[in-house]
Structure formats: C-alpha cells, structure tokens
Coordinates of C-alpha atoms in Angstrom, one line a residue:
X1163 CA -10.8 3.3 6.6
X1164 CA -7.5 2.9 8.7
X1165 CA -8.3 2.3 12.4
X1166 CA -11.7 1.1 11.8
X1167 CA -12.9 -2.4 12.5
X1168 CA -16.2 -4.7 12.4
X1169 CA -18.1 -6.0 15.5
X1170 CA -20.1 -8.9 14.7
X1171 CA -23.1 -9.4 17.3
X1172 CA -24.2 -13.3 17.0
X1173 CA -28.0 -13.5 16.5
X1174 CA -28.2 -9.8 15.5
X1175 CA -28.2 -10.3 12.2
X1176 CA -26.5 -7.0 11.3
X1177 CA -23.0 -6.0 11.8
X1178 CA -21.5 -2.4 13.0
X1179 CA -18.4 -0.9 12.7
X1180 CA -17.0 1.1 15.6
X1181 CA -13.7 3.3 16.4
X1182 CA -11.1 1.6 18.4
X1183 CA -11.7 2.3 21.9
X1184 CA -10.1 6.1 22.9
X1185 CA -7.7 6.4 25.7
X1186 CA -9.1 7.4 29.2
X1187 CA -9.5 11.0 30.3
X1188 CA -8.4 10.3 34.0
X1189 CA -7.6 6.5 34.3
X1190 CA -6.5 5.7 38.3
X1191 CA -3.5 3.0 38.4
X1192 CA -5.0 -0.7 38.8
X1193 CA -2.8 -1.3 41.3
X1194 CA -3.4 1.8 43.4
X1195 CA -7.4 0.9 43.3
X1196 CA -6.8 -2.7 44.1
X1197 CA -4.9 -1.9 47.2
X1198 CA -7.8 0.7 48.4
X1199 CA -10.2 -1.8 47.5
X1200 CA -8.9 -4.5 49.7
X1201 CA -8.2 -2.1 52.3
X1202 CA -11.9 -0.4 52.3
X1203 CA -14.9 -2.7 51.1
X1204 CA -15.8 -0.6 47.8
X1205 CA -14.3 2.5 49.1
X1206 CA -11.0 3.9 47.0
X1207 CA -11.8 1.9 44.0
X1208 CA -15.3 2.8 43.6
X1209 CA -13.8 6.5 43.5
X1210 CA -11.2 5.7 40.5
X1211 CA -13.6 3.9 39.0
X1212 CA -15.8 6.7 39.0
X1213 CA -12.8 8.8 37.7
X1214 CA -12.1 6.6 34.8
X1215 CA -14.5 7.5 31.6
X1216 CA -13.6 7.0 27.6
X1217 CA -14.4 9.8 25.1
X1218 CA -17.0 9.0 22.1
X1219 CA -20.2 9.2 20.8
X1220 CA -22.9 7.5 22.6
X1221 CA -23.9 5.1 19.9
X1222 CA -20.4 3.9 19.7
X1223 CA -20.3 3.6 23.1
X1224 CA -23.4 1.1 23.9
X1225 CA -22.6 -1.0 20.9
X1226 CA -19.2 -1.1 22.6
X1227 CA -20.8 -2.1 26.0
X1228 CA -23.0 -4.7 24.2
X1229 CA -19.9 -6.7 22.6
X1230 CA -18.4 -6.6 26.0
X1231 CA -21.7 -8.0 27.8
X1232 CA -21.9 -10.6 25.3
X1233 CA -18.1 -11.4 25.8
X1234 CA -18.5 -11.3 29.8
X1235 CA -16.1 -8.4 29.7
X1236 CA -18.5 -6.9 32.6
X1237 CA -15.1 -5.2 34.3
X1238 CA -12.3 -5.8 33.0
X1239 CA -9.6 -5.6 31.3
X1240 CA -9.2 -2.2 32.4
X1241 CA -10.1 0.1 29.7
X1242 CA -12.1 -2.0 27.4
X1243 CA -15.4 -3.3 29.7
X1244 CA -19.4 -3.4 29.9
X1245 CA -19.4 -1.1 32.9
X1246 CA -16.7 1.5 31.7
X1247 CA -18.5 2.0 28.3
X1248 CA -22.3 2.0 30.0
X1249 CA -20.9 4.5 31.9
X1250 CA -18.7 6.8 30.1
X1251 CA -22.4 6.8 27.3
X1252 CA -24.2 8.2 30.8
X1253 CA -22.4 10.6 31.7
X1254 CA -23.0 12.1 28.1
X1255 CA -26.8 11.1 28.0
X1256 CA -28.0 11.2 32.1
X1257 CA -31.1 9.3 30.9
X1258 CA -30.1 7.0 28.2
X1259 CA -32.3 4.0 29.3
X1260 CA -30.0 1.2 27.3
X1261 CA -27.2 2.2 29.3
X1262 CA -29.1 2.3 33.0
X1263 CA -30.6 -0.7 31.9
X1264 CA -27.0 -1.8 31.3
X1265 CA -25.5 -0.5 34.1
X1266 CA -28.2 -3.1 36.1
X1267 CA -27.5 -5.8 34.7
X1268 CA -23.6 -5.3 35.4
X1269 CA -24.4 -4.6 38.8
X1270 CA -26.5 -7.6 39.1
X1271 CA -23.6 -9.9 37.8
X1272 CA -21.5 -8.2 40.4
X1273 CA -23.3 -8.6 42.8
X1274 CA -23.3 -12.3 42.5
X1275 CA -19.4 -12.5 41.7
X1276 CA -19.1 -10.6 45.3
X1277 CA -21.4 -13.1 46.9
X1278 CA -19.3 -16.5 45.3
X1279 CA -16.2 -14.4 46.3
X1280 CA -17.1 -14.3 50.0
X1281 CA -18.3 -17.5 50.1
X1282 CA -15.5 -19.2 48.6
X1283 CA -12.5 -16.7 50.6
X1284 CA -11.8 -14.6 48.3
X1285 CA -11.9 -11.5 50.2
X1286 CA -9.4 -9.2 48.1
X1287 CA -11.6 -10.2 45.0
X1288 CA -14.7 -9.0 46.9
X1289 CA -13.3 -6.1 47.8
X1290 CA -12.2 -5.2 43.5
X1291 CA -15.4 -6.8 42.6
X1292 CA -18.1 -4.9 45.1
X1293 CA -16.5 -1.8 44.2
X1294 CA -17.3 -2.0 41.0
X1295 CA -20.6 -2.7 41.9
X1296 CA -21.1 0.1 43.8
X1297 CA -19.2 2.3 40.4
X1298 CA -22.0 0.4 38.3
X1299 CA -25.3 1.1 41.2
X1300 CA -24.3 3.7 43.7
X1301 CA -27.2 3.5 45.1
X1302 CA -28.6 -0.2 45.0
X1303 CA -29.6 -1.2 48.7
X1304 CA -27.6 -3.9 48.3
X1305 CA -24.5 -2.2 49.1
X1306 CA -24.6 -2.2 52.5
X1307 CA -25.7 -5.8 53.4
X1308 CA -22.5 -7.2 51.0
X1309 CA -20.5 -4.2 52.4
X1310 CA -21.3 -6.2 55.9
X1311 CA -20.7 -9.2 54.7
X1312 CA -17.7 -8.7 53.7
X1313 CA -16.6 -6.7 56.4
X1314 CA -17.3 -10.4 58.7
X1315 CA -15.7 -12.0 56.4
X1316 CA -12.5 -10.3 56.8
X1317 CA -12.7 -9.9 60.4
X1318 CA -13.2 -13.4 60.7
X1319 CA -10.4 -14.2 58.2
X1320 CA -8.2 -11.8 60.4
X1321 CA -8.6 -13.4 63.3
X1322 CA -8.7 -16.9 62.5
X1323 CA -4.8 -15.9 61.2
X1324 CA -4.5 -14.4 64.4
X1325 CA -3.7 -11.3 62.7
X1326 CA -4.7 -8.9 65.3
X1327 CA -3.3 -5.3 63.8
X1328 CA -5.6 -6.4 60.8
X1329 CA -8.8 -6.5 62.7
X1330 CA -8.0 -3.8 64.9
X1331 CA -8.0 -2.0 61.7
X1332 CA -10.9 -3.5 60.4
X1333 CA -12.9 -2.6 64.1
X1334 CA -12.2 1.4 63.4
X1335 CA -12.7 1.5 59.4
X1336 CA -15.9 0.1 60.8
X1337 CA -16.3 2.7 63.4
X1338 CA -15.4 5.8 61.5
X1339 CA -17.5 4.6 58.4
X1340 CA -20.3 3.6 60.1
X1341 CA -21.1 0.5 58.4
X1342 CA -21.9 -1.7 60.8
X1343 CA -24.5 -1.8 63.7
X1344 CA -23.1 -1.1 66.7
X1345 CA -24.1 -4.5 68.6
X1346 CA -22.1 -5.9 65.1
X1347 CA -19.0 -3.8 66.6
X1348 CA -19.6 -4.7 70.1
X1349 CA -19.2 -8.3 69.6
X1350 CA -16.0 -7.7 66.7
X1351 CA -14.0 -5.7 69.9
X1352 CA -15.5 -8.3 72.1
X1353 CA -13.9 -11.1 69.7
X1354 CA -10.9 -9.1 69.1
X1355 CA -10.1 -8.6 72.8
X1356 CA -10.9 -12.6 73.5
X1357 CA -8.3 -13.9 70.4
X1358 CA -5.7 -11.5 71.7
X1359 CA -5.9 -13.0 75.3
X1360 CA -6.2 -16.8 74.0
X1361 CA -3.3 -16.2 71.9
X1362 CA -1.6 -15.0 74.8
X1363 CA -2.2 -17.3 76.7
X1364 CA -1.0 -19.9 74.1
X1365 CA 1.9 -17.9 73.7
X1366 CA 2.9 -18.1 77.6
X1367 CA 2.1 -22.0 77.8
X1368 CA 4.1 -23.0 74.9
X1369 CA 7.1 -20.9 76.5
X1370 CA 6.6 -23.0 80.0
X1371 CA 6.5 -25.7 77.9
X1372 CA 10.1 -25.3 76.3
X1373 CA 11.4 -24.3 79.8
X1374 CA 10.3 -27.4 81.2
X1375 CA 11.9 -29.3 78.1
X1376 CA 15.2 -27.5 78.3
X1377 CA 15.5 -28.3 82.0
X1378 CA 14.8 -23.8 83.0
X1379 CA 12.6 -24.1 85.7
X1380 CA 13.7 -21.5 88.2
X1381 CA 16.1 -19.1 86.6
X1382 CA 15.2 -15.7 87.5
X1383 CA 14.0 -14.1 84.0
X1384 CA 13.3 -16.8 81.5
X1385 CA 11.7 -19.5 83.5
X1386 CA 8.7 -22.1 83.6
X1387 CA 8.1 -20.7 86.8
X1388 CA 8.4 -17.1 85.6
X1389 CA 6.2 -17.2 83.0
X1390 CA 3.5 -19.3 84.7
X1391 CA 3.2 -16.3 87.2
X1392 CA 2.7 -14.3 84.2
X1393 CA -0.2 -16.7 83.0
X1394 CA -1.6 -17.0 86.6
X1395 CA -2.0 -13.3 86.7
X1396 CA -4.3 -12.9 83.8
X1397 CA -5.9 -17.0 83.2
X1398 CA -6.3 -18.5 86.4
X1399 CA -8.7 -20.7 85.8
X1400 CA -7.8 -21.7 81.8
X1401 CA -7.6 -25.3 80.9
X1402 CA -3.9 -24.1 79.6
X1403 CA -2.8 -22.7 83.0
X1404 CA -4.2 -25.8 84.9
X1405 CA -2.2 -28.0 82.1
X1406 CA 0.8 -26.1 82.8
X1407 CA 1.0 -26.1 86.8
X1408 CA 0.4 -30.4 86.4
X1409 CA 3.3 -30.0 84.8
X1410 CA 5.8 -27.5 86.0
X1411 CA 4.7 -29.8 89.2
X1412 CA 5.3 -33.0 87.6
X1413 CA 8.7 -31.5 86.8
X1414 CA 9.5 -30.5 90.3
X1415 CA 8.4 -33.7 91.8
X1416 CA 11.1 -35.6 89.0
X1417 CA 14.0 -33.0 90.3
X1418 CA 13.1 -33.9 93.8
X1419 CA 12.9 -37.6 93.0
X1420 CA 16.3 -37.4 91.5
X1421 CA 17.9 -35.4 94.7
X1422 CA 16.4 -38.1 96.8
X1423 CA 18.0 -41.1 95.1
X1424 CA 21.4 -39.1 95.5
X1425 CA 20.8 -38.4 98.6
X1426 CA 20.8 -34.5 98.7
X1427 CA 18.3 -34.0 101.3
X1428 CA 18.7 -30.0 100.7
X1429 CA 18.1 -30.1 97.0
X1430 CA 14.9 -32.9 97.9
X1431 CA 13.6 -30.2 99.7
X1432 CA 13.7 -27.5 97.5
X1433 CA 12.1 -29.0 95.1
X1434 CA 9.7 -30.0 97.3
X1435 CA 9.1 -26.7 98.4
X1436 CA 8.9 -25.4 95.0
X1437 CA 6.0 -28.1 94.4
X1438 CA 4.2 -26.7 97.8
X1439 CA 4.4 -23.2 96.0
X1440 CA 1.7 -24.8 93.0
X1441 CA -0.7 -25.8 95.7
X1442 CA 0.4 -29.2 96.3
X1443 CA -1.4 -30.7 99.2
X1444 CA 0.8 -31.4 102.6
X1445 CA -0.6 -34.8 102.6
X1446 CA 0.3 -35.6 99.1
X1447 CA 4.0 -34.1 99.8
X1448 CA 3.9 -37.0 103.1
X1449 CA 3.0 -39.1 100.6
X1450 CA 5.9 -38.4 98.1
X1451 CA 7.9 -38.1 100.8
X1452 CA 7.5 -41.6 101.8
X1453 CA 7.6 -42.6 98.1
X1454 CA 11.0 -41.1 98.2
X1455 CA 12.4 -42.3 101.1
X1456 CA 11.4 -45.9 99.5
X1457 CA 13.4 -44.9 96.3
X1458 CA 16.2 -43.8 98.1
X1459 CA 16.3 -47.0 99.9
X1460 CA 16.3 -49.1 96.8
X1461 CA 19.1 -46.9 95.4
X1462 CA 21.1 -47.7 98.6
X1463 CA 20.5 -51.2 98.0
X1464 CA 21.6 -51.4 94.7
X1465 CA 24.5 -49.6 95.6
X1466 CA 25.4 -51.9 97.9
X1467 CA 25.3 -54.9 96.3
X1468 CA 27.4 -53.5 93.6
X1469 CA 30.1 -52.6 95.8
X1470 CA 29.8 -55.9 96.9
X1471 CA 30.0 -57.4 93.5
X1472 CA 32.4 -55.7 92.6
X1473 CA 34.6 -56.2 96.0
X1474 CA 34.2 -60.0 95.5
X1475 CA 35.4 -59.3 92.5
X1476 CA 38.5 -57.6 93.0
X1477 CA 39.4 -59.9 96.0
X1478 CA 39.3 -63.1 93.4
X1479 CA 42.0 -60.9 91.0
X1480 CA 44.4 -59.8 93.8
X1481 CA 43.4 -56.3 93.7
X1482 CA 43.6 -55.4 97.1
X1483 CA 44.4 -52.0 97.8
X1484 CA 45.0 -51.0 94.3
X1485 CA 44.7 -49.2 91.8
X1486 CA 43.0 -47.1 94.4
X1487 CA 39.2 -46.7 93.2
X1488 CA 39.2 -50.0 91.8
X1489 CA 40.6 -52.0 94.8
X1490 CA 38.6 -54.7 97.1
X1491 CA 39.7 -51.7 99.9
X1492 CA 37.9 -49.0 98.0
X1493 CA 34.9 -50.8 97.3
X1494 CA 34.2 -51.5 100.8
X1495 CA 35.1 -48.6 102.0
X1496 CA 32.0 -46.9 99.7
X1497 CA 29.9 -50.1 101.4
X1498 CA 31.0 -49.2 104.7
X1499 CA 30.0 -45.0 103.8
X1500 CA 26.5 -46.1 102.1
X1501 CA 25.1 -48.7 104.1
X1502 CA 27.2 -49.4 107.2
X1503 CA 24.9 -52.1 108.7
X1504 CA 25.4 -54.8 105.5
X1505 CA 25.1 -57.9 106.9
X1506 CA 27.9 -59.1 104.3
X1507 CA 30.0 -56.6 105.4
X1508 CA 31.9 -58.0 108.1
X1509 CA 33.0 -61.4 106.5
X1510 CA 34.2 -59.7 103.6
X1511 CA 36.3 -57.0 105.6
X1512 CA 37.8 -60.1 107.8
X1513 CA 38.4 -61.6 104.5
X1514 CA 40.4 -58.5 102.5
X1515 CA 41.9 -58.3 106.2
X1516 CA 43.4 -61.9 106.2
X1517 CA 44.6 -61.6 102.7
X1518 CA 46.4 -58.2 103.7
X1519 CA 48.2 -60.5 106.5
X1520 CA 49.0 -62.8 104.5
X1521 CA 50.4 -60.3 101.6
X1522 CA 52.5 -58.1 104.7
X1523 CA 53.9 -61.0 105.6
X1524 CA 55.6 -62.6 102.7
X1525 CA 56.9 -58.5 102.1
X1526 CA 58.9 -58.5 105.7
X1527 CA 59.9 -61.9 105.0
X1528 CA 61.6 -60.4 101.9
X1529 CA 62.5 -57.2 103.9
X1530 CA 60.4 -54.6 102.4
X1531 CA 57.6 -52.9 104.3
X1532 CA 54.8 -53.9 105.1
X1533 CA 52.8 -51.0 107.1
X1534 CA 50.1 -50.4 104.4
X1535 CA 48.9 -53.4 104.6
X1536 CA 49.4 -54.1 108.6
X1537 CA 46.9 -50.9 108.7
X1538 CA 44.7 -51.8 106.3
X1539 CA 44.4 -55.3 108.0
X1540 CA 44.2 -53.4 111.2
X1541 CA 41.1 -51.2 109.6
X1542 CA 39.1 -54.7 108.4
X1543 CA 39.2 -56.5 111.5
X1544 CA 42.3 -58.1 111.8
X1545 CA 42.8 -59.6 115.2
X1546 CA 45.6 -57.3 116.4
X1547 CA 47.6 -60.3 118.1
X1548 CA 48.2 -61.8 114.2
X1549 CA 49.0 -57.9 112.9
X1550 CA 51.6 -57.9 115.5
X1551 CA 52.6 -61.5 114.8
X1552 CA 53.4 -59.8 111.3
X1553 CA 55.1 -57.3 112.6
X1554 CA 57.9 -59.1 115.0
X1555 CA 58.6 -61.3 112.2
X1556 CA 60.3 -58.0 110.6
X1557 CA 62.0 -56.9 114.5
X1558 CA 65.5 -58.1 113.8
X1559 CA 66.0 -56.9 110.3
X1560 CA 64.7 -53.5 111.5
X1561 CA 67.0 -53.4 114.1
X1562 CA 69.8 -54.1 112.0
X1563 CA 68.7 -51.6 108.5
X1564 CA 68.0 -47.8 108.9
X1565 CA 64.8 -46.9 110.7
X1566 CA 63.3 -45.5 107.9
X1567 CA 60.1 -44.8 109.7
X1568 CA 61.7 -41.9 111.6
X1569 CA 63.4 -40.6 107.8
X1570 CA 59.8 -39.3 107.4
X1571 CA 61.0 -36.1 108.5
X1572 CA 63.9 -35.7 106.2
X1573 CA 61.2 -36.1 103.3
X1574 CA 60.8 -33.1 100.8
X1575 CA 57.7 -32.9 99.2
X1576 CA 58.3 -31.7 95.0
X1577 CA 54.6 -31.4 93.8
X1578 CA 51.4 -31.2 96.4
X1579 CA 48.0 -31.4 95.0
X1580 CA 45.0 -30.2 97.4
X1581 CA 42.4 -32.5 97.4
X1582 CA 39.4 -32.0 95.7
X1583 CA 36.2 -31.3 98.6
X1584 CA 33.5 -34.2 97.8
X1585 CA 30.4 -31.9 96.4
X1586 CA 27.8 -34.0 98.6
X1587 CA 30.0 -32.4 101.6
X1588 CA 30.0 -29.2 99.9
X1589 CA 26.4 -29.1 99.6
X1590 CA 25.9 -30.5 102.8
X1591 CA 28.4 -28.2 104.5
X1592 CA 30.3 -30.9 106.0
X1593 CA 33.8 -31.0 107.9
X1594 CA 36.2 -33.6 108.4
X1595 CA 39.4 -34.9 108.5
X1596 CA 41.3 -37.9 107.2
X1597 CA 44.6 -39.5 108.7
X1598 CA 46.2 -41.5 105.9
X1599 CA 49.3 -43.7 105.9
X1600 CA 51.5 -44.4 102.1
X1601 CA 54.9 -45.5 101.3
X1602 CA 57.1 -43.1 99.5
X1603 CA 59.2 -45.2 96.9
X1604 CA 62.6 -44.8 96.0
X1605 CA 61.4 -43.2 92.9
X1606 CA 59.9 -40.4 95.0
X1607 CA 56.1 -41.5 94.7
X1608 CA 53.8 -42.4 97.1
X1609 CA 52.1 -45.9 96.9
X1610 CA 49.9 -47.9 98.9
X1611 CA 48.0 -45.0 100.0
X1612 CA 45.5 -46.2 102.2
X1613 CA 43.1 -44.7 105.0
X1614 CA 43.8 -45.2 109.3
X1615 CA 41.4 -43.0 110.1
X1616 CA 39.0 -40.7 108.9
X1617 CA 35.8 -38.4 110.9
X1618 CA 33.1 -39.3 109.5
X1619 CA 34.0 -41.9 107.9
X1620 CA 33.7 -42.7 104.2
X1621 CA 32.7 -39.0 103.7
X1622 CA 36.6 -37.4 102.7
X1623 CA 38.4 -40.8 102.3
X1624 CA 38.8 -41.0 98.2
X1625 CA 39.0 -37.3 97.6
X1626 CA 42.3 -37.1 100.2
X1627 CA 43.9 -40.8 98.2
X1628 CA 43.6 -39.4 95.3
X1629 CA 45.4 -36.1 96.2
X1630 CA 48.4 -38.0 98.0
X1631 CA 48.4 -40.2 94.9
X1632 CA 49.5 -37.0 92.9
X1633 CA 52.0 -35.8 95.3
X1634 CA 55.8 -36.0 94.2
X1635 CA 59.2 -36.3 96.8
X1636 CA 62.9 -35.9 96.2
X1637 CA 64.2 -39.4 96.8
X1638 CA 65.5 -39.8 100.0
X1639 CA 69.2 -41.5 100.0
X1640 CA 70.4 -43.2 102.8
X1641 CA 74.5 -43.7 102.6
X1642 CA 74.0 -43.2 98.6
X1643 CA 71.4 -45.4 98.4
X1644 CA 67.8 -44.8 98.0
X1645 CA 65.1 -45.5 100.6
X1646 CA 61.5 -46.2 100.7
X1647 CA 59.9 -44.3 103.0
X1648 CA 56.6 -45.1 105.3
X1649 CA 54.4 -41.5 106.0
X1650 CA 51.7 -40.7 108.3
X1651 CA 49.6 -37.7 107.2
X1652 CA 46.6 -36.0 108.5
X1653 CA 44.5 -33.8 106.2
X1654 CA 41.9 -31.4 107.1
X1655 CA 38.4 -30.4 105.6
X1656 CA 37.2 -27.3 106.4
X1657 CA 34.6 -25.0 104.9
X1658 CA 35.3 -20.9 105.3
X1659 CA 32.8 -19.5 108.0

C-alpha cells in the first residue's frame, strides 16, 4: 500500500483511492508562460499549457479532476489542477464526455475570473487566466471578444502610464495577430499618436516653466524662449502654449520693469523687444511704456529723498566730506546726478557750503590747509567773495612757510589703483572725465578727496574718489621735516573704439 492515499468526495457517499499524481511529461517553466502570457493575451501560455499532460489511467485521472473542481483547484498549483487532469484523461480518451463536460465547466469559471480580472486591473492575471481558458476551450467563441477586451484594457492601461513603447507594442501584436478590427486599430494609433504629442507637449511647457523659474530666458540652447519655439512649431494653438507665452511675457515685462527702475534704458528695451517678439500689441508696449516711465519716476523720487535724508543726516553729525560715500558731500552729489532739479537742493548745498567755510577757516587760522574744503564750498554755492575772505586770512603765513602747493610736483606716487568704470556708463557707453583735488598727508595718504569738476557730472565722480583714496606717496620732506601736500588731478574715462 506505500504511496497510496484516500480521496473522500463530500456527499458522494463512497470513497476512492488514487495514485499520487505522476510527474509531467513536458511541463513549461511557470515563469516562462507567465511572461508570454502577459506579453500575448492567451498566446505563449496557452501553448505550454497545451504541452503540459500527467501520465495515468483515465479513471484516476477524472476522479483526480473531480477533487480538484470540488477544491476550486481549476488551474493551479501547477501540476495538481481541474484542467490539467480533464485534460491529460482527453488526450487518452478523445471522447470521454466527463472530461469535455469538465473541460466546460473550467472554461466557464475562467472565463469569468478573466472578466473580474479586467474589470478590476488586473491585466497580467487576465492574461495567465484567459490562456488557460483558451488551453481548457480552444475553440469557445468567446476567445476573441475577451482577447479584445483585454487587449483595450492594456492599451488603455499603457497609455494612461504614458508608457508609449508598451502600446506601440501592443498596436503591432495587434496588427500581426489580427485580433482586432481594423477601425479598433485605427483609433489605438490614432490615440497612441495624440498621448505622445500631449505628453510632449507637457514635457516642453514644464521645461519653460523651470527656465522661467531659474531666471534662463534667453540663453541660446536651454531657454524658455528656446523651447517655446519648439512648442510653437508643433501646438500653436494648445491651451499649454498660450499659458506659456502669458508667461514667458509676463517674465519679460518684470525684466523690463526692473531695467526701467535702474534706469538702463538699453536693457528696458530689450526686454521690450523680446515681449514684441510674443505678439504683444504696440499699443499695449505705449502703454507699459508709460507705466514704466511712471515707475521710474517714483524710483527717482525715492532716491532722492533718501539722499536727502540721509544728507541732513550727516550734516547734523559733522560728516561733511567724509568718510567718502557716507559724507553730506557724497550724498548730494548722488542728488545732484539723480534728480538735478530738487527744489531742496540748493538750500542744502548753500548749507554744507557755509559749514565747509566755516570748517577752512578755523584750519588756516591754525595753519594747516584748507583747499578741500575752499573747493568744496566753492562747488555748493559759496559766494566766492567769503571763499576768498578764507583764503587771505592764510596769505601771510603762506608767505612765510614753504609753498607746498607748487611741492606737488616733487610728489612720488608708491601704489596707484585705476578706478573702477561705473557699469551704468559701461552699459551706456559713456565717457568722461573727473578733475579732483586731495591733500597728501605726511603719512603719504591722500585725504579729503573731493570733486572740482567732473563732465557729466555725477556720472564718474565716486568711482575716481575711491581710486585716489587707495593711492599711496613717499612722504615728501621739506628741510627734514614732513609736508602735507595739496594735488590737483584730472582722470580720464574712455571706452576702447
């Protein structure tokens, strides 16, 4: 009795012993016939499940198949099912009618199973389970309308993932098996063709997008404006392409805006231009135009008024001509560049001019110079009678000290920075010079570094203080004794042709 064993049928009444079930004669891999399966609806796997029989008599076989009916084994495991057994007794007895009958009723359950599948998105299970519907009724006519619905199933599933090389495939297996109607396969390539573009065209827009974002909206090969040629080419009339010009637009508009307020006329225009290039309106550019002009005004103002803040500011704490970019001097002198018609300007140059007097005139008293200040007083409006008022009160001591004035000469000059050239001159290609007067202390550095003259004006003046503020001089020694030096300078800028 060894190997032998009992099956017990519920509501049979009877019991019937069987032979443990014999090893296939040509048994596919499981895993090889899933893959086919879910590559071709019923295809591969209905082959190697054709392939795959178990020896035995045919007795043994159908009570076999009727344990594994009862026990829902309609398929699996592989091996030991309903439909292997109703099968393998077939191919022994052609005509057994218990095992045809079987073989229907298999099919039938499988036919269902590939229906839920479907409907519930289970495509690779629909694909196993149909072609074991198609091992257990080759020729049941319902084949092909589950073979179809499958086959939408996937190709919807395919391109809903946007997984275009999958329903390309799809779209041929179709083709070459013949499957599907032709109008079916018409409207798949028709669908196919339609995804690939929208996803193109998503694709482009979110690139313009993060061009915009990271501030790329001209460079030459990974651009906004690059890539919305690209989309222009091929979706004109797209809601996505019509989103994206508002914006590259709205982009150029902001970088034109911004030149504007800095008052870059060249860069304004450029971006202007580039906003013309998107089909914006001339009237609506006279219109921004204006806009701008407005915001540039308003940044003038409140420029101004925080020069002259700060100007009344510095004039309260003494700060006259220094430190150089934080003096009353400087200060107005960026007034006097921005807005050269301030009505406050005036009083407070006669003001920082009255204090310079009044500061040049307690230093000759004490015998040191006073020429910065004399020409800065000069430059605000002094009244030139008082400036030379100022200047007689130092006549005799000058006449009895060294004329350091004409030592300028004698000076040597250690360290010489060049000025940096102000970029809104760069960009505007503008030329100019400035004529600046300092004292070179005994220590060899220049102070009171202040502007005479300068064409245009307010244009060069703090890039040519700050240079002279770096330069460095040998200490000039007068009978073993060091001098302070006043020096008139003249610097030039000048773009290469």
């Amino acid at each position: 009795m060894g190997g032998a064993f009992w099956y017990f049928m519920p509501g049979s009444g009877f019991s019937t012993r069987g032979a443990a079930p014999a090893a296939a004669t040509h048994a596919a891999p499981p895993a090889a016939a899933a893959a086919a399966a879910t590559e071709s609806p019923g295809g591969a796997s209905a082959a190697a499940s054709e392939a795959l029989l178990v020896q035995g008599k045919v007795d043994d076989l159908l009570e076999k198949a009727r344990l594994a009916m009862h026990e829902r084994r309609y398929t699996e495991p592989a091996g030991d099912n309903a439909l292997l057994y109703y099968r393998s007794a077939i191919a022994q007895d052609p005509h057994n009618g218990e095992a045809l009958d079987g073989l229907s009723r298999v099919a039938g359950v499988l036919a269902g199973r590939v229906e839920d599948a479907i409907s519930s998105g289970h495509l690779d299970e629909a694909a196993l389970t149909l072609a074991g519907f198609k091992s257990a009724a080759p020729n049941d006519l319902r084949s092909g309308p589950l073979e179809q619905r499958l086959s939408s199933a996937q190709m919807s599933k395919a391109l809903t993932d946007g997984n275009f090389e999958r329903a390309a495939a799809l779209l041929r297996q179709a083709q070459q098996s013949g499957s599907s109607a032709p109008d079916q396969i018409a409207r798949w390539r028709s669908d196919l063709a339609r995804r690939q573009e929208e996803a193109r065209v998503q694709r482009l827009a979110g690139l313009i997008a993060d061009r915009i974002r990271d501030g790329k909206l001209t460079d030459a090969e990974d651009s906004a404006k690059i890539y919305l040629q690209q989309l222009e080419s091929s979706a004109a009339s797209s809601a996505s392409t019509q989103r994206a010009v508002h914006d590259l637009s709205a982009a150029y508009l902001k970088k034109a805006r911004d030149a504007a307020i800095a008052g870059n006329s060249t860069e304004q225009e450029r971006w202007l231009n580039e906003a013309r290039g998107l089909g914006m309106k001339p009237a609506d550019i006279g219109v921004l135009q204006r806009e701008l002009a407005g915001a540039r005004q308003k940044a003038v103002q409140a420029d101004a008024e925080r020069a002259l803040r700060l100007a009344r500011a510095a004039l309260r704490e003494g700060r006259l001509t220094d430190p150089g970019e934080g003096s009353a001097a400087s200060y107005l002198s960026q007034l006097q560049s921005s807005d050269p018609a301030n009505a406050a300007l005036p009083d407070l140059g006669r003001e920082l001019a009255a204090r310079l007097l009044e500061r040049a005139r307690a230093a000759v008293l004490a015998g040191k110079s006073a020429d910065a200040d004399l020409a800065q007083a000069k430059r605000w409006g002094a009244d030139p009678k008082d400036v030379q008022a100022v200047q007689q009160l130092g006549a005799p001591v000058a006449r009895a000290t060294v004329d350091t004035a004409s030592l300028a000469s004698s000076l040597k000059r250690l360290r010489a920075s060049p000025p940096d050239y102000p970029p809104s001159a760069l960009t505007q290609r503008i030329s100019g010079n400035v004529t600046l007067e300092f004292t070179v202390s005994t220590s060899g550095e220049p102070r009171d570094v202040h502007v005479v003259e300068a064409t245009p004006p307010g244009i060069f003046d703090q890039a040519a203080i700050n240079a002279v503020k770096h330069w460095r001089y040998a200490p000039l020694l007068v009978n073993g004794a060091a001098m302070e030096v006043p020096v008139r300078t003249r610097m030039r800028f000048e773009l290469p042709n």
